[in-house]
Tab-separated table of C-alpha atoms and ligand atoms in Angstrom:
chain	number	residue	atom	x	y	z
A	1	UNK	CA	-15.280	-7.750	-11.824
A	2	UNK	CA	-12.748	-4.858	-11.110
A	3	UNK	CA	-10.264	-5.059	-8.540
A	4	UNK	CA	-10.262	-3.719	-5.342
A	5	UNK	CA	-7.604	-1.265	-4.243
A	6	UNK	CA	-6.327	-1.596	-0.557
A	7	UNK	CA	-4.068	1.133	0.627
A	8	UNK	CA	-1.284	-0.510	3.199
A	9	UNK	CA	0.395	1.819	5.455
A	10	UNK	CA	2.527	0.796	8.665
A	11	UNK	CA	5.410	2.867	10.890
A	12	UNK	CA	9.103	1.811	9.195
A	13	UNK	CA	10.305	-1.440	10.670
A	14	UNK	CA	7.356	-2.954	11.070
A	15	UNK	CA	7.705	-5.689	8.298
A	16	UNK	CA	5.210	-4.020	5.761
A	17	UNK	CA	7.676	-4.936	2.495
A	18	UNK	CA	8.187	-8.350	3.918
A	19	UNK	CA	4.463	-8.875	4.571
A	20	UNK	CA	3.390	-7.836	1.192
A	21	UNK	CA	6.304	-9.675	-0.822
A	22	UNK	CA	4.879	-13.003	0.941
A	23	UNK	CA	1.263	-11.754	0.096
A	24	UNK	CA	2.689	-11.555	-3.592
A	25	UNK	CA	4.277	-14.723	-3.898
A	26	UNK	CA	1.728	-16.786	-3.006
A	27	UNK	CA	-0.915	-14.859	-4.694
A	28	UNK	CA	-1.229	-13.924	-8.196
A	29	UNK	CA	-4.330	-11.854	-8.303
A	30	UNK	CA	-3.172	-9.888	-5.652
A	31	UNK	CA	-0.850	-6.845	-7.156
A	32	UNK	CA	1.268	-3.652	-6.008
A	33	UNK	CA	1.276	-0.557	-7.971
A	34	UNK	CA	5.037	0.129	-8.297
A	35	UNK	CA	5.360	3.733	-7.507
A	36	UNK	CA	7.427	6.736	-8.897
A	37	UNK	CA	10.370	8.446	-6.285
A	38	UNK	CA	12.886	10.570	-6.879
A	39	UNK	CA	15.203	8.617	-4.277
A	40	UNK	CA	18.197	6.364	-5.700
A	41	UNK	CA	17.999	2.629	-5.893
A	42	UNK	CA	19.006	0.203	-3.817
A	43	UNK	CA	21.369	-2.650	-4.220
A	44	UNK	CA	19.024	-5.267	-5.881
A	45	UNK	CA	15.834	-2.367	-6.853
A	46	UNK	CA	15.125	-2.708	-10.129
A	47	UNK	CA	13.329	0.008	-12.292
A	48	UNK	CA	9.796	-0.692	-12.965
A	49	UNK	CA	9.737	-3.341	-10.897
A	50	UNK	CA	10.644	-2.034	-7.283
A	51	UNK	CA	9.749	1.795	-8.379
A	52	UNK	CA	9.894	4.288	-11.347
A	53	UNK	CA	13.128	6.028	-10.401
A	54	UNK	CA	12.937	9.487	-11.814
A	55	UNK	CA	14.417	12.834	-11.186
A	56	UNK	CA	13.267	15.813	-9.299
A	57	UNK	CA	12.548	17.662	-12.232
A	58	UNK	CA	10.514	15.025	-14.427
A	59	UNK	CA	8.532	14.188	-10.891
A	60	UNK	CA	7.578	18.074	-10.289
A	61	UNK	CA	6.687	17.983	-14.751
A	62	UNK	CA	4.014	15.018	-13.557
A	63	UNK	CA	2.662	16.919	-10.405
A	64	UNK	CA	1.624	19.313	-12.867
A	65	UNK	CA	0.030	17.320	-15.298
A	66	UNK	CA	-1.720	15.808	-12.739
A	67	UNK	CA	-0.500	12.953	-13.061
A	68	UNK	CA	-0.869	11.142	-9.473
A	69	UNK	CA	-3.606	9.888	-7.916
A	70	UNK	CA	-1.597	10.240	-4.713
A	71	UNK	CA	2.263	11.729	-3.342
A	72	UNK	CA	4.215	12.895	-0.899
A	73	UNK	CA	7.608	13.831	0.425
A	74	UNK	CA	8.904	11.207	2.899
A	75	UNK	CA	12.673	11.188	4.193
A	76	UNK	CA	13.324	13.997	2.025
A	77	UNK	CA	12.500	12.520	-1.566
A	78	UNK	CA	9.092	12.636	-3.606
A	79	UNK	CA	7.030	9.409	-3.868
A	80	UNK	CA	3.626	9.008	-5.804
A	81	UNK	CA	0.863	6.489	-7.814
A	82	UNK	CA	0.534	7.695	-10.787
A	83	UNK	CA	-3.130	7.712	-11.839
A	84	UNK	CA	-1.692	5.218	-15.339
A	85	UNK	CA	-0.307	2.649	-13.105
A	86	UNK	CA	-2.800	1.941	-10.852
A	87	UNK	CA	-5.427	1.487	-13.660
A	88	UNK	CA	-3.483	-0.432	-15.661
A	89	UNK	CA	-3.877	-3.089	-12.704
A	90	UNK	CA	-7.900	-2.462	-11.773
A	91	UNK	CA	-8.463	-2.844	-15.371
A	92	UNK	CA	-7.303	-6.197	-15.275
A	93	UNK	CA	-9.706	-7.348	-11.991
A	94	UNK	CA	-6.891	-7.667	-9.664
A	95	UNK	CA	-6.544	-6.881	-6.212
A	96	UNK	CA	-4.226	-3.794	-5.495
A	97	UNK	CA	-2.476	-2.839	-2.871
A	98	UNK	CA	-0.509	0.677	-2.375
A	99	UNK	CA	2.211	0.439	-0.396
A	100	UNK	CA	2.172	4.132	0.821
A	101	UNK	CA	2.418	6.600	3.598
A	102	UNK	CA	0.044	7.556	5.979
A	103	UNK	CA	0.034	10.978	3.606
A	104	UNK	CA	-0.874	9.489	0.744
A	105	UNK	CA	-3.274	7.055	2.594
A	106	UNK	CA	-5.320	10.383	3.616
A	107	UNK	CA	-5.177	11.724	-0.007
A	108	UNK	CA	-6.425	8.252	-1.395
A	109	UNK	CA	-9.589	8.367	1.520
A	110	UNK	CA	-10.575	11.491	-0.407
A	111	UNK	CA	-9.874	10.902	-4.222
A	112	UNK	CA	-10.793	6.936	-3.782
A	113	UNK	CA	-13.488	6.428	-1.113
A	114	UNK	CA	-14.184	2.852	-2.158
A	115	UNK	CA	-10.953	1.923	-1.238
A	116	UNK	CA	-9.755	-0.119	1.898
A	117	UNK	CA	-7.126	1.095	4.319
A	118	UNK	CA	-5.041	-1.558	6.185
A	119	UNK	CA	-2.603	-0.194	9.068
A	120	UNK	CA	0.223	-2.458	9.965
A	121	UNK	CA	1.302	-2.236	13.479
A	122	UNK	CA	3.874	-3.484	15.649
A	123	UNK	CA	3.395	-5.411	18.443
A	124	UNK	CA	5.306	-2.962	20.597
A	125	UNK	CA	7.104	0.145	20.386
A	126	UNK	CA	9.953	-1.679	21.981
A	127	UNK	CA	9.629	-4.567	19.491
A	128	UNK	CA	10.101	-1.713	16.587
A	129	UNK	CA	13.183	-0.414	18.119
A	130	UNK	CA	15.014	-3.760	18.172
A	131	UNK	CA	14.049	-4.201	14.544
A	132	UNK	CA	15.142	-0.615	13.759
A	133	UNK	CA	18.523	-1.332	15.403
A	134	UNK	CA	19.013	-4.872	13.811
A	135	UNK	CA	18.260	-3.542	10.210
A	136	UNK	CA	20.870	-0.987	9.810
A	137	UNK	CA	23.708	0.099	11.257
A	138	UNK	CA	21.909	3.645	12.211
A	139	UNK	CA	23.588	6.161	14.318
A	140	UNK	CA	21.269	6.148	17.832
A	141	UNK	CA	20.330	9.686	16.868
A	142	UNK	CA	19.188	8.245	13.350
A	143	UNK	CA	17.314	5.145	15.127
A	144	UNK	CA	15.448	7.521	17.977
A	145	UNK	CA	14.208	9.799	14.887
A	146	UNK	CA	12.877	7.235	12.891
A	147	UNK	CA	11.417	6.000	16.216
A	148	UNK	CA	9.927	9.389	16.786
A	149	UNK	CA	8.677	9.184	13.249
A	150	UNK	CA	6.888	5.790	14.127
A	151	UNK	CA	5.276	6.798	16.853
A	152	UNK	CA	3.243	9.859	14.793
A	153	UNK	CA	2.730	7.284	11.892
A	154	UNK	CA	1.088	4.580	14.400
A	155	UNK	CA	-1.159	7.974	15.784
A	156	UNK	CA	-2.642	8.173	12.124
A	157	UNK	CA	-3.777	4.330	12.848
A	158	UNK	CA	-7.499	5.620	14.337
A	159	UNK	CA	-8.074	6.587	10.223
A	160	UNK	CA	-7.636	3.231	8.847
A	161	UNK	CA	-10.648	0.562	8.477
A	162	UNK	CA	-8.596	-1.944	9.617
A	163	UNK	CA	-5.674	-2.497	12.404
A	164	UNK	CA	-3.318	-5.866	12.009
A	165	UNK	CA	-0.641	-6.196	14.491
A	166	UNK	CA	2.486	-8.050	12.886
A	167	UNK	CA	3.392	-9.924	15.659
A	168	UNK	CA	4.071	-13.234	13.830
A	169	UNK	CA	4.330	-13.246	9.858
A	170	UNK	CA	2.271	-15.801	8.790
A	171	UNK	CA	-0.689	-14.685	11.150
A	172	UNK	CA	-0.342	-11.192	9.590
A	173	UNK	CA	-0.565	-12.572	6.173
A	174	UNK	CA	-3.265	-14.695	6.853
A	175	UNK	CA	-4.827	-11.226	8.446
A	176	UNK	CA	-3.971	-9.733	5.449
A	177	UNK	CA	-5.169	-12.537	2.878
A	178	UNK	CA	-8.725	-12.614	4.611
A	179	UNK	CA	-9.427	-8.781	4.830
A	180	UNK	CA	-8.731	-8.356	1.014
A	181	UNK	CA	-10.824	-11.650	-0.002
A	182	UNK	CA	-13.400	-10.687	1.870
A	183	UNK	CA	-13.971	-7.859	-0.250
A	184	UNK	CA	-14.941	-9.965	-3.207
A	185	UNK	CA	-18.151	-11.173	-1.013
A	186	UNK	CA	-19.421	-7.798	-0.392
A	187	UNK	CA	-22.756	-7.744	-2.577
A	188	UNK	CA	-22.289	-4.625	-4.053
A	189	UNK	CA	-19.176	-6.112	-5.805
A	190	UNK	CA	-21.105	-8.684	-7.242
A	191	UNK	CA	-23.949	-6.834	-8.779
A	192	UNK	CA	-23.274	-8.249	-12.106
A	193	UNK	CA	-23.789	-11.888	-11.005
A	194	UNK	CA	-27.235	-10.663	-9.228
A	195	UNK	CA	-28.463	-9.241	-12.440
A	196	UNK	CA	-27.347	-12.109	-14.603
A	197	UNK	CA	-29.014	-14.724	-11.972
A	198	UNK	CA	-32.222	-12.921	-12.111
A	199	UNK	CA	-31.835	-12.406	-16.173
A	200	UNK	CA	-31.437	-16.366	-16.339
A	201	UNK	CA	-34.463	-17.006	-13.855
A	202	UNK	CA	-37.157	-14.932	-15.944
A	203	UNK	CA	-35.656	-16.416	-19.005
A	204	UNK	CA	-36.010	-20.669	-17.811
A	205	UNK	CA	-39.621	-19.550	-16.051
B	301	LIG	P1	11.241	3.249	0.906
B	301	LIG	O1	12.140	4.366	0.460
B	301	LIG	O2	11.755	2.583	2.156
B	301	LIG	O3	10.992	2.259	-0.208
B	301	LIG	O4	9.829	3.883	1.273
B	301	LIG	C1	9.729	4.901	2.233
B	301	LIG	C2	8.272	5.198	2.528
B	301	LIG	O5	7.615	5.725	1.368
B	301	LIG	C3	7.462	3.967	2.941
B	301	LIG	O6	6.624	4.323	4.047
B	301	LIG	C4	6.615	3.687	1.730
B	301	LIG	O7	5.394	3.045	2.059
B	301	LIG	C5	6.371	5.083	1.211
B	301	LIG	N1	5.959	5.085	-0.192
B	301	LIG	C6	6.376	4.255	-1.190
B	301	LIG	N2	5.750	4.535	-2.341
B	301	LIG	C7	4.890	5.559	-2.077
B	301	LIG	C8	3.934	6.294	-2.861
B	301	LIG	O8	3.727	6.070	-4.047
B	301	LIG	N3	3.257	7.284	-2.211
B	301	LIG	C9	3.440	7.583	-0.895
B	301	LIG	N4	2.689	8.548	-0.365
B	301	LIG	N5	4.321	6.912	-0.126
B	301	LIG	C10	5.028	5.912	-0.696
């Protein structure tokens, strides 16, 4: 059975990295396509595990090759899926999940309409402040743009399938957990089995 591929988008500071690492952990068919960007690493990011760092020019050289399924500018730097990695993970029948944008969640509706779109909302917009202020040490003009950005990120939330409020972690994961699983029930994922049922019926009649 191949994978599904569930695109996860939320407003910054809403816990999506958390969220997903704890998805992760306790999950090992569930898997993130580690993206390419042109920003530098953080302490701790590790190449090719966290993201392909690369360089402006060798990101613009894969543009045109075509070699992204999805990208998009965000703060300033390039981010993308290249088309290699995320097959290199359906191949193998595990779940996927993009950890991208709300640009390249619209770009993957249109190249990938089978898969799912998950948006990751905050309980409040005052709730995403205070985490916004507690994570860094942002200037207040810094902390009311990203706050400005959040707002038009949670006004894309109307073009995802599904809506989970992160309001308490382990609720969210469970949210989480349950809307990808479910997708291994739908019957059109398990056409194989249907055929083989019906192949070992006519055969024992
Ligand atoms: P960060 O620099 O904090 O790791 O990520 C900044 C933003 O870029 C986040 O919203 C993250 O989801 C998004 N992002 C990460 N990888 C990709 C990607 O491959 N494509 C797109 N469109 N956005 C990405």
């Amino acid at each position: 059975m191949q994978g599904n591929i569930f695109v996860i988008s939320a407003a910054s500071g809403t816990g999506k990295t958390t969220l997903i690492s704890r998805l992760l952990q306790h999950h090992a068919d569930i898997r993130v396509s580690v993206s390419h960007t042109t920003r530098a690493p953080r302490r701790g990011e590790e190449n090719g595990k966290h993201y392909h760092f690369v360089s402006v020019p060798e990101f613009e050289r894969m543009i045109e090759e075509s070699q992204f399924v999805e990208y998009a500018q965000v703060y300033g730097n390039y981010y993308g899926t290249s088309t290699q990695s995320l097959e290199s993970l359906t191949r193998q029948g595990v779940d996927v999940i993009l950890e991208i944008d709300t640009q390249g969640a619209e770009q993957i509706r249109r190249q990938l309409p089978q898969a799912h779109s998950i948006f990751i909302a905050p309980p409040s917009l005052q709730t995403l402040e205070q985490r916004l202020r507690q994570r860094a040490a942002d200037a207040p003009e810094v902390i009311a743009r990203r706050l400005a950005e959040a707002r038009s990120e949670i006004e894309q939330a109307a073009l995802f399938d599904y809506l989970v409020v992160n309001d308490d972690l382990v609720a969210a994961e469970n949210a989480l957990l349950h809307i990808i699983k479910s997708q291994r029930f739908r019957r059109e994922n398990q056409e194989p089995f249907v055929h083989q049922l019906l192949a070992g019926s006519s055969e024992n009649a």
